[in-house]
Short mmCIF file of C-alpha atoms in Angstrom, two decimals:
data_model
loop_
_atom_site.label_atom_id
_atom_site.label_comp_id
_atom_site.label_asym_id
_atom_site.label_seq_id
_atom_site.Cartn_x
_atom_site.Cartn_y
_atom_site.Cartn_z
CA MET A 1 0.00 0.00 0.00
CA ILE A 2 1.29 3.45 -0.94
CA GLU A 3 1.05 5.89 1.96
CA PRO A 4 1.19 9.70 1.82
CA ILE A 5 4.53 11.42 2.34
CA SER A 6 4.40 12.73 5.91
CA PHE A 7 6.53 15.46 7.44
CA SER A 8 6.44 18.57 9.58
CA LEU A 9 5.95 21.86 7.73
CA ASN A 10 6.51 25.05 9.71
CA GLY A 11 5.66 23.21 12.91
CA GLU A 12 2.52 21.45 11.66
CA PRO A 13 2.26 17.79 10.61
CA VAL A 14 1.22 17.36 6.97
CA SER A 15 0.62 14.46 4.59
CA ALA A 16 1.02 14.70 0.84
CA ALA A 17 -0.37 12.02 -1.48
CA LEU A 18 1.73 13.32 -4.36
CA ARG A 19 4.35 11.98 -6.71
CA ALA A 20 7.48 11.07 -4.80
CA ASP A 21 9.57 12.85 -7.42
CA THR A 22 7.81 16.16 -6.81
CA THR A 23 10.44 18.73 -5.91
CA VAL A 24 10.02 20.41 -2.55
CA LEU A 25 9.92 23.76 -4.34
CA GLU A 26 7.08 22.56 -6.57
CA TYR A 27 5.20 21.29 -3.54
CA LEU A 28 5.63 24.51 -1.57
CA ARG A 29 4.59 26.88 -4.33
CA LEU A 30 1.91 24.88 -6.13
CA HIS A 31 0.40 22.64 -3.45
CA ALA A 32 1.08 24.32 -0.09
CA ALA A 33 0.64 27.85 -1.49
CA LEU A 34 3.81 28.98 0.30
CA ARG A 35 5.32 31.20 -2.36
CA GLY A 36 7.95 33.01 -0.38
CA THR A 37 10.44 30.38 -1.52
CA LYS A 38 11.57 31.32 -5.05
CA GLU A 39 12.95 29.52 -8.08
CA GLY A 40 16.03 31.17 -9.51
CA CYS A 41 18.25 28.67 -11.28
CA ALA A 42 16.58 25.27 -10.63
CA GLU A 43 20.09 23.86 -10.24
CA GLY A 44 20.98 24.44 -6.60
CA ASP A 45 23.32 27.33 -7.42
CA CYS A 46 21.57 30.58 -6.53
CA GLY A 47 19.98 29.84 -3.14
CA ALA A 48 16.71 31.67 -3.82
CA CYS A 49 14.85 28.44 -3.04
CA SER A 50 16.63 27.79 0.27
CA VAL A 51 14.58 26.24 3.05
CA LEU A 52 15.52 24.60 6.32
CA VAL A 53 15.33 20.83 6.49
CA ARG A 54 15.69 18.41 9.36
CA LYS A 55 16.29 15.01 7.84
CA PRO A 56 14.68 11.90 9.36
CA GLY A 57 16.67 10.63 12.32
CA GLU A 58 18.57 13.89 12.77
CA GLU A 59 18.14 16.65 15.33
CA ARG A 60 19.46 19.72 13.53
CA PHE A 61 18.00 21.87 10.79
CA GLN A 62 20.19 22.71 7.81
CA PRO A 63 19.67 24.98 4.80
CA ALA A 64 18.95 23.06 1.61
CA ASN A 65 17.92 23.82 -1.97
CA ALA A 66 14.22 23.11 -2.42
CA CYS A 67 14.58 23.10 -6.21
CA ILE A 68 16.63 19.88 -6.27
CA MET A 69 15.29 18.22 -3.12
CA LEU A 70 12.50 15.73 -3.68
CA LEU A 71 9.45 15.30 -1.49
CA ALA A 72 10.47 11.67 -0.92
CA GLN A 73 13.56 12.89 0.92
CA VAL A 74 11.63 14.74 3.63
CA HIS A 75 9.35 11.84 4.59
CA GLY A 76 9.54 11.63 8.37
CA GLY A 77 11.48 14.86 8.61
CA ALA A 78 10.72 18.57 8.91
CA LEU A 79 10.74 21.68 6.74
CA VAL A 80 10.75 25.35 7.71
CA THR A 81 10.19 28.03 5.09
CA VAL A 82 10.43 31.80 5.22
CA GLU A 83 6.74 31.87 6.15
CA GLY A 84 7.45 29.68 9.17
CA LEU A 85 10.20 32.06 10.25
CA ALA A 86 7.90 35.05 9.75
CA ALA A 87 5.32 33.42 12.03
CA GLN A 88 8.00 33.38 14.72
CA ASP A 89 8.87 37.03 14.08
CA HIS A 90 12.40 35.74 13.53
CA VAL A 91 15.20 38.17 14.30
CA VAL A 92 16.93 37.57 10.94
CA GLN A 93 14.02 39.07 9.01
CA LYS A 94 13.89 42.05 11.36
CA VAL A 95 17.54 42.97 11.04
CA LEU A 96 17.65 42.45 7.29
CA ALA A 97 14.77 44.91 6.93
CA GLU A 98 16.19 47.41 9.42
CA ASN A 99 19.63 47.31 7.82
CA GLY A 100 18.45 47.87 4.24
CA SER A 101 19.80 44.46 3.31
CA SER A 102 17.54 43.86 0.30
CA GLN A 103 16.46 45.67 -2.83
CA CYS A 104 14.42 43.63 -5.29
CA GLY A 105 13.86 41.04 -2.54
CA PHE A 106 13.80 38.00 -4.83
CA CYS A 107 16.79 36.36 -3.17
CA THR A 108 15.96 37.55 0.34
CA PRO A 109 13.75 34.61 1.49
CA GLY A 110 16.60 32.22 0.71
CA ILE A 111 19.07 34.44 2.55
CA VAL A 112 16.73 34.55 5.54
CA ALA A 113 16.59 30.74 5.59
CA ALA A 114 20.36 30.39 5.21
CA LEU A 115 21.12 32.83 8.03
CA ALA A 116 18.45 31.36 10.31
CA GLY A 117 20.04 27.95 9.79
CA LEU A 118 23.50 29.34 10.50
CA LEU A 119 22.39 30.96 13.76
CA ASP A 120 20.50 27.85 14.82
CA ALA A 121 23.75 25.86 14.61
CA ASN A 122 26.24 28.58 15.58
CA LYS A 123 25.27 31.16 18.19
CA ASP A 124 28.42 33.23 17.70
CA PRO A 125 29.47 33.02 14.03
CA SER A 126 32.68 34.64 12.88
CA GLU A 127 32.99 36.76 9.75
CA SER A 128 34.28 33.69 7.93
CA ASP A 129 31.37 31.57 9.21
CA ILE A 130 28.88 34.12 7.89
CA HIS A 131 30.50 34.24 4.46
CA ASP A 132 30.53 30.45 4.32
CA GLY A 133 26.87 30.40 5.35
CA LEU A 134 26.00 32.83 2.54
CA ALA A 135 28.22 31.35 -0.18
CA GLY A 136 25.27 29.45 -1.68
CA ASN A 137 23.05 32.55 -1.93
CA LEU A 138 23.47 34.93 -4.85
CA CYS A 139 22.33 38.55 -4.51
CA ARG A 140 22.66 40.58 -7.67
CA CYS A 141 21.54 44.01 -6.48
CA THR A 142 22.10 44.66 -2.78
CA GLY A 143 25.68 43.59 -2.31
CA TYR A 144 26.77 41.51 0.64
CA ARG A 145 28.08 44.15 3.05
CA PRO A 146 24.65 45.06 4.53
CA ILE A 147 23.66 41.38 4.57
CA VAL A 148 26.78 40.44 6.54
CA GLU A 149 26.23 43.38 8.88
CA ALA A 150 22.69 42.17 9.52
CA ALA A 151 23.98 38.67 10.26
CA HIS A 152 26.31 40.06 12.93
CA LYS A 153 23.44 42.02 14.48
CA ALA A 154 21.14 39.02 14.46
CA ALA A 155 23.77 36.91 16.20
CA LYS A 156 23.60 39.26 19.19
CA SER A 157 19.99 38.23 19.77
CA ALA A 158 18.69 34.84 20.78
CA PRO A 159 16.78 33.38 17.81
CA PRO A 160 13.92 31.06 18.78
CA ALA A 161 14.10 27.32 18.23
CA LEU A 162 12.98 26.35 14.74
CA PRO A 163 9.44 24.95 14.67
CA HIS A 164 8.79 21.26 14.11
CA ALA A 165 6.13 18.70 14.95
CA ALA A 166 6.42 14.97 15.58
CA VAL A 167 5.40 12.88 12.57
CA GLU A 168 5.13 9.18 11.89
CA ASN A 169 7.87 7.68 9.75
CA GLY A 170 6.60 4.13 9.43
CA GLY A 171 5.66 4.04 5.76
CA LYS A 172 8.02 1.92 3.65
CA VAL A 173 6.28 2.93 0.42
CA THR A 174 5.11 6.52 0.01
CA GLY A 175 4.00 8.90 -2.69
CA HIS A 176 1.64 8.20 -5.56
CA ASP A 177 0.87 5.29 -7.88
CA GLN A 178 2.67 7.15 -10.70
CA SER A 179 5.78 7.85 -8.62
CA GLN A 180 6.50 6.08 -5.36
CA ALA A 181 9.39 6.13 -2.95
CA LEU A 182 10.69 3.06 -1.16
CA HIS A 183 12.30 3.64 2.24
CA PRO A 184 14.47 0.68 3.31
CA SER A 185 15.95 0.76 6.81
CA THR A 186 18.48 -2.08 6.39
CA LEU A 187 20.79 -3.28 3.65
CA GLU A 188 18.76 -6.46 3.38
CA GLU A 189 15.61 -4.45 2.69
CA LEU A 190 17.49 -2.29 0.22
CA PHE A 191 18.66 -5.30 -1.80
CA GLU A 192 15.18 -6.82 -1.72
CA MET A 193 13.65 -3.60 -3.03
CA ARG A 194 16.26 -3.29 -5.75
CA ALA A 195 15.63 -6.87 -6.84
CA ALA A 196 11.91 -6.13 -7.07
CA HIS A 197 12.50 -2.82 -8.89
CA PRO A 198 15.67 -3.19 -10.99
CA HIS A 199 17.00 -0.23 -12.96
CA HIS A 200 15.12 2.32 -10.87
CA VAL A 201 16.66 5.34 -9.19
CA LEU A 202 18.82 4.85 -6.10
CA LEU A 203 18.62 8.22 -4.36
CA GLY A 204 21.22 9.49 -1.91
CA GLY A 205 21.47 13.27 -1.78
CA GLY A 206 20.21 13.94 -5.29
CA THR A 207 22.23 17.14 -5.70
CA ASP A 208 23.38 15.92 -9.13
CA SER A 209 20.81 13.38 -10.32
CA ALA A 210 17.76 15.43 -9.29
CA LEU A 211 18.70 18.14 -11.78
CA ASP A 212 16.93 16.14 -14.48
CA VAL A 213 13.73 16.23 -12.44
CA ALA A 214 14.10 19.93 -11.61
CA HIS A 215 14.48 20.73 -15.30
CA ALA A 216 11.52 18.46 -16.22
CA ARG A 217 13.74 16.26 -18.36
CA SER A 218 12.74 13.08 -16.57
CA ARG A 219 10.27 11.55 -14.13
CA TRP A 220 11.02 8.74 -11.71
CA PRO A 221 8.26 6.14 -11.24
CA VAL A 222 10.18 4.38 -8.45
CA ILE A 223 12.74 5.90 -6.09
CA ILE A 224 14.72 3.87 -3.57
CA ASN A 225 15.75 6.29 -0.83
CA THR A 226 18.99 5.22 0.90
CA ALA A 227 18.94 7.87 3.64
CA GLY A 228 17.38 5.62 6.27
CA VAL A 229 19.54 2.52 5.76
CA GLU A 230 21.20 1.99 9.11
CA GLU A 231 24.38 0.40 7.71
CA LEU A 232 24.96 3.38 5.40
CA ARG A 233 24.36 6.17 7.88
CA GLY A 234 26.98 8.32 9.46
CA PHE A 235 30.71 7.93 9.85
CA LYS A 236 33.22 6.90 12.47
CA GLU A 237 36.90 6.97 13.24
CA ARG A 238 38.20 3.48 13.90
CA ALA A 239 41.67 1.94 14.11
CA GLY A 240 43.39 4.80 12.33
CA ASP A 241 40.75 5.18 9.61
CA LEU A 242 37.83 7.47 8.86
CA ILE A 243 34.94 5.26 7.73
CA ILE A 244 32.41 7.27 5.70
CA GLY A 245 29.03 5.59 5.29
CA GLY A 246 27.43 5.41 1.86
CA ALA A 247 24.65 7.81 2.92
CA ALA A 248 26.86 10.25 4.87
CA SER A 249 26.70 13.83 3.66
CA TRP A 250 29.55 16.27 3.17
CA ALA A 251 28.14 18.27 6.09
CA ASP A 252 28.43 15.17 8.27
CA ILE A 253 32.14 14.69 7.67
CA LEU A 254 33.30 18.28 7.20
CA PRO A 255 34.35 18.74 10.87
CA HIS A 256 36.51 15.62 10.59
CA LEU A 257 38.08 16.82 7.35
CA ALA A 258 38.80 20.19 8.96
CA ARG A 259 40.55 18.49 11.86
CA HIS A 260 42.67 16.06 9.84
CA TRP A 261 43.04 17.65 6.38
CA PRO A 262 42.30 21.42 6.49
CA SER A 263 43.09 21.80 2.80
CA PHE A 264 40.44 19.19 1.92
CA ALA A 265 37.89 20.92 4.13
CA LYS A 266 38.55 24.21 2.37
CA LEU A 267 37.99 22.52 -0.98
CA VAL A 268 34.68 21.06 0.18
CA ARG A 269 33.48 24.50 1.27
CA ARG A 270 34.32 25.81 -2.19
CA PHE A 271 32.66 23.15 -4.30
CA GLY A 272 29.58 22.78 -2.12
CA SER A 273 27.58 25.49 -0.38
CA VAL A 274 25.98 24.74 2.98
CA GLN A 275 22.80 23.85 1.06
CA ILE A 276 24.60 21.33 -1.14
CA ARG A 277 26.71 19.92 1.69
CA ALA A 278 23.60 19.25 3.76
CA MET A 279 22.14 16.88 1.16
CA GLY A 280 24.97 15.75 -1.12
CA THR A 281 26.68 12.51 -0.12
CA VAL A 282 30.33 11.60 -0.43
CA ALA A 283 29.40 8.30 -2.07
CA GLY A 284 27.16 10.07 -4.57
CA ASN A 285 29.98 12.42 -5.52
CA ILE A 286 32.08 9.37 -6.30
CA ALA A 287 29.37 7.27 -7.95
CA THR A 288 28.61 9.91 -10.60
CA ALA A 289 32.15 9.26 -11.88
CA SER A 290 32.50 12.80 -13.15
CA PRO A 291 36.02 13.58 -14.37
CA ILE A 292 35.67 16.99 -12.68
CA GLY A 293 34.15 15.79 -9.42
CA ASP A 294 36.23 17.42 -6.70
CA GLY A 295 35.96 14.74 -4.03
CA ALA A 296 37.66 11.89 -5.88
CA PRO A 297 41.14 13.40 -6.49
CA SER A 298 41.58 14.20 -2.80
CA LEU A 299 40.35 10.80 -1.66
CA ILE A 300 42.57 9.01 -4.19
CA ALA A 301 45.62 10.97 -3.07
CA LEU A 302 44.81 10.12 0.55
CA GLY A 303 44.79 6.41 -0.27
CA ALA A 304 41.06 5.87 0.13
CA GLU A 305 39.54 2.43 -0.31
CA ILE A 306 35.96 1.94 -1.48
CA HIS A 307 33.72 -0.80 -0.06
CA LEU A 308 31.00 -2.14 -2.34
CA ALA A 309 28.08 -4.32 -1.25
CA GLY A 310 25.54 -6.42 -3.12
CA PRO A 311 23.22 -9.36 -2.51
CA GLU A 312 26.11 -11.77 -3.04
CA GLY A 313 28.47 -10.13 -0.58
CA GLU A 314 30.99 -7.32 -0.31
CA ARG A 315 34.28 -6.37 -1.92
CA SER A 316 36.84 -3.60 -1.50
CA LEU A 317 39.31 -1.93 -3.83
CA PRO A 318 41.49 1.18 -4.00
CA LEU A 319 39.40 4.14 -5.09
CA GLU A 320 41.56 4.81 -8.17
CA GLU A 321 40.50 1.38 -9.50
CA PHE A 322 36.80 2.21 -9.17
CA PHE A 323 36.75 4.43 -12.27
CA LEU A 324 36.89 2.74 -15.68
CA ASP A 325 36.08 5.44 -18.24
CA TYR A 326 33.98 8.55 -18.62
CA ARG A 327 31.01 8.09 -16.25
CA GLN A 328 31.79 4.37 -16.02
CA THR A 329 32.75 2.45 -12.87
CA VAL A 330 33.24 -1.13 -11.70
CA LEU A 331 29.95 -0.96 -9.77
CA ASP A 332 27.66 -3.85 -10.77
CA GLU A 333 23.97 -3.14 -11.33
CA ASP A 334 22.98 -4.70 -8.02
CA GLU A 335 25.83 -3.18 -5.97
CA ILE A 336 25.98 -0.04 -3.89
CA ILE A 337 28.77 1.95 -2.24
CA ARG A 338 28.60 0.83 1.36
CA ALA A 339 31.48 2.93 2.70
CA ILE A 340 34.69 4.78 1.93
CA ARG A 341 37.69 4.12 4.16
CA VAL A 342 40.28 6.90 4.41
CA PRO A 343 43.50 6.34 6.40
CA LEU A 344 43.91 9.06 9.00
CA PRO A 345 47.16 11.04 8.77
CA ARG A 346 50.15 9.78 10.67
CA PRO A 347 52.84 12.00 12.20
CA GLY A 348 54.78 13.80 9.48
CA GLU A 349 52.16 13.32 6.76
CA ASP A 350 50.79 16.35 4.94
CA PHE A 351 48.10 17.00 2.34
CA ARG A 352 47.34 19.87 -0.02
CA VAL A 353 44.68 20.21 -2.70
CA TYR A 354 44.31 23.06 -5.18
CA LYS A 355 41.33 23.85 -7.35
CA VAL A 356 41.33 26.16 -10.35
CA SER A 357 37.92 27.33 -11.54
CA LYS A 358 36.36 30.35 -13.19
CA ARG A 359 34.52 31.33 -10.01
CA TYR A 360 35.92 30.89 -6.51
CA ASP A 361 32.84 29.44 -4.83
CA GLN A 362 30.44 26.76 -6.07
CA ASP A 363 31.94 26.32 -9.51
CA ILE A 364 33.04 23.25 -11.41
CA SER A 365 36.78 22.71 -11.55
CA THR A 366 38.85 23.27 -14.63
CA VAL A 367 41.67 21.41 -12.90
CA CYS A 368 41.93 19.98 -9.40
CA GLY A 369 45.25 18.67 -8.08
CA ALA A 370 45.65 16.73 -4.81
CA PHE A 371 49.00 15.98 -3.16
CA ALA A 372 49.64 13.70 -0.16
CA PHE A 373 53.18 13.27 1.14
CA ARG A 374 55.65 13.37 3.99
CA HIS A 375 58.00 16.34 4.06
CA GLU A 376 61.15 15.61 6.06
CA ASP A 377 64.63 17.10 5.70
CA ASN A 378 63.30 19.12 2.75
CA ARG A 379 62.53 15.92 0.84
CA LEU A 380 59.23 14.34 -0.13
CA SER A 381 58.36 10.72 0.54
CA HIS A 382 55.26 8.53 0.47
CA VAL A 383 54.02 10.71 -2.38
CA ARG A 384 50.52 10.21 -3.80
CA ILE A 385 49.13 12.59 -6.43
CA ALA A 386 45.78 12.68 -8.21
CA TYR A 387 44.20 15.08 -10.67
CA GLY A 388 40.67 15.85 -11.77
CA GLY A 389 39.74 17.55 -15.04
CA MET A 390 42.75 16.09 -16.85
CA ALA A 391 41.30 12.85 -18.24
CA ALA A 392 38.06 10.92 -18.70
CA THR A 393 38.24 9.94 -15.03
CA PRO A 394 39.87 11.24 -11.86
CA LEU A 395 43.37 9.84 -12.19
CA ARG A 396 46.28 9.01 -9.95
CA CYS A 397 49.57 10.28 -11.40
CA VAL A 398 52.09 7.55 -10.60
CA GLU A 399 54.68 8.95 -13.03
CA VAL A 400 54.88 12.24 -11.15
CA GLU A 401 54.95 10.41 -7.82
CA THR A 402 57.99 8.46 -9.01
CA VAL A 403 59.80 11.64 -10.04
CA LEU A 404 59.16 13.33 -6.67
CA GLU A 405 59.71 10.36 -4.34
CA GLY A 406 62.74 10.98 -2.13
CA GLN A 407 63.56 14.29 -3.81
CA ALA A 408 63.78 17.90 -2.72
CA LEU A 409 61.59 20.28 -4.70
CA THR A 410 64.44 21.87 -6.64
CA GLN A 411 63.94 23.45 -10.04
CA THR A 412 65.49 20.36 -11.62
CA THR A 413 63.04 18.06 -9.84
CA LEU A 414 60.08 20.32 -10.63
CA SER A 415 61.07 20.46 -14.28
CA ALA A 416 61.11 16.66 -14.44
CA ALA A 417 57.75 16.50 -12.64
CA ARG A 418 56.20 19.00 -15.07
CA SER A 419 57.40 16.90 -17.97
CA ALA A 420 55.84 13.82 -16.36
CA VAL A 421 52.51 15.62 -16.06
CA LYS A 422 52.54 16.56 -19.74
CA SER A 423 53.44 13.04 -20.84
CA THR A 424 50.82 11.42 -18.59
CA PHE A 425 47.74 13.41 -19.54
CA THR A 426 45.98 14.27 -22.77
CA PRO A 427 43.26 16.61 -21.49
CA LEU A 428 40.27 17.72 -23.52
CA SER A 429 39.33 21.25 -24.49
CA ASP A 430 35.93 22.54 -23.44
CA MET A 431 34.20 25.70 -22.27
CA ARG A 432 36.17 25.68 -19.01
CA GLY A 433 39.62 25.51 -20.55
CA SER A 434 41.67 24.33 -23.48
CA ALA A 435 43.83 21.23 -23.37
CA ASP A 436 46.96 23.40 -23.36
CA TYR A 437 45.62 25.54 -20.51
CA ARG A 438 44.80 22.48 -18.42
CA ALA A 439 48.25 21.00 -19.00
CA ARG A 440 49.90 24.26 -17.96
CA VAL A 441 47.73 24.59 -14.84
CA ALA A 442 48.38 21.00 -13.75
CA SER A 443 52.12 21.63 -14.06
CA ASN A 444 51.92 24.98 -12.31
CA LEU A 445 50.19 23.38 -9.31
CA LEU A 446 53.48 21.60 -8.63
CA ASP A 447 55.16 25.00 -8.43
CA ARG A 448 52.35 26.15 -6.13
CA LEU A 449 53.04 23.18 -3.85
CA ALA A 450 56.76 23.93 -3.78
CA ALA A 451 56.16 27.62 -3.05
CA GLU A 452 53.71 26.81 -0.28
CA LEU A 453 56.06 24.35 1.40
CA ALA A 454 58.78 26.97 1.21
CA GLY A 455 56.49 29.51 2.91
CA GLU A 456 56.44 31.76 -0.14
CA THR A 457 52.67 31.93 -0.78
CA VAL A 458 50.09 34.22 0.76
CA GLU A 459 46.55 32.91 1.07
CA VAL A 460 44.01 35.15 -0.64
CA MET A 461 40.34 34.56 0.17
CA ALA A 462 37.67 36.11 -2.01
CA LEU A 463 34.95 37.50 0.23
#
């Protein structure tokens, strides 16, 4: 039996007997008549559609993009829109109005949601925290100075707790007869559902795959939602490893990345806004097998191992062996990514990752280079290097590793390493950069690494 999708909306329990692949934005504007939430890009880039979501089984609200979030994903959870914040007379709305922090107002509801979510999680945000919290919200007319000022003022107040109501989350099949969502809670249930519905959508965060739905290019009659599968949830540090579950989001693991690999954490903040990080999963970023996906190069350089599971059992392999060709992987049709294991850094180990893109925040890489190594007595050892944007897949660069292993980063060594980069890769030309440009950038990132290790670089942050 197909049950309605049930969740809390602005503190009130609701049930929606609608298609499971209805976007949350479509539901809010067309069905709930809550039109404060706007559609700007329908791609999760502009933030005009931002709402606050508390996912099933979690206690915190996070900003998320309603345009690429499906109704199936909020079953058993909670949503708060700008109307719900207005009903609370929320301090963020007050200070934005008092500070002249909007002009046309189209983007303002999303900014209100993003800042309310920031203050709910962080009672005393720094300037950097505020900029990070706003990085997924584009404002084309006001400028960010009065918005940031308002955020500081709002932080001096005590915002009320975000409204939510208890809802039942017992339905395993929800939605509509034309589009239903299946909600397994164990791996066994997941495999049973996949066997009964082969070739249907396996939904993690949906920040990439749901674009087709948002742009009305496709409809999904059956969705298997992995968010509630106990074996895939969360992450843990164990025996010198960080184990990232197949349904763990970037927001889940970001504090751990910041503690162990600050450069990786900075990269994550750049390629995913708070809205994207809240929903997007690490496993999903890998499974799309995009040659310009930013997560894979870093994980490959760090020596990550991927754990796959299917009805017949489990297997593990180094992450660099997971990718076969453009958008092709070793994943069998009935397999899923159960976890990613990343060795935690040992004393003396270092890691740097550099991304070159046309826009600083929330843009696709032209080239991404990741470097893991030990740096002792001015020499590199245990070198692992991976690049994105340089081939049909994210690729480990063994030839460059061999050149650098045991060597100081002299001009002679760097020249040999640059030559190895050029001989290893045959990049493509596209709208983000020519093949020659990519080859030059990939080589220049070696010089950037050498300069940084020598203390010759100055970090510049675009605010």
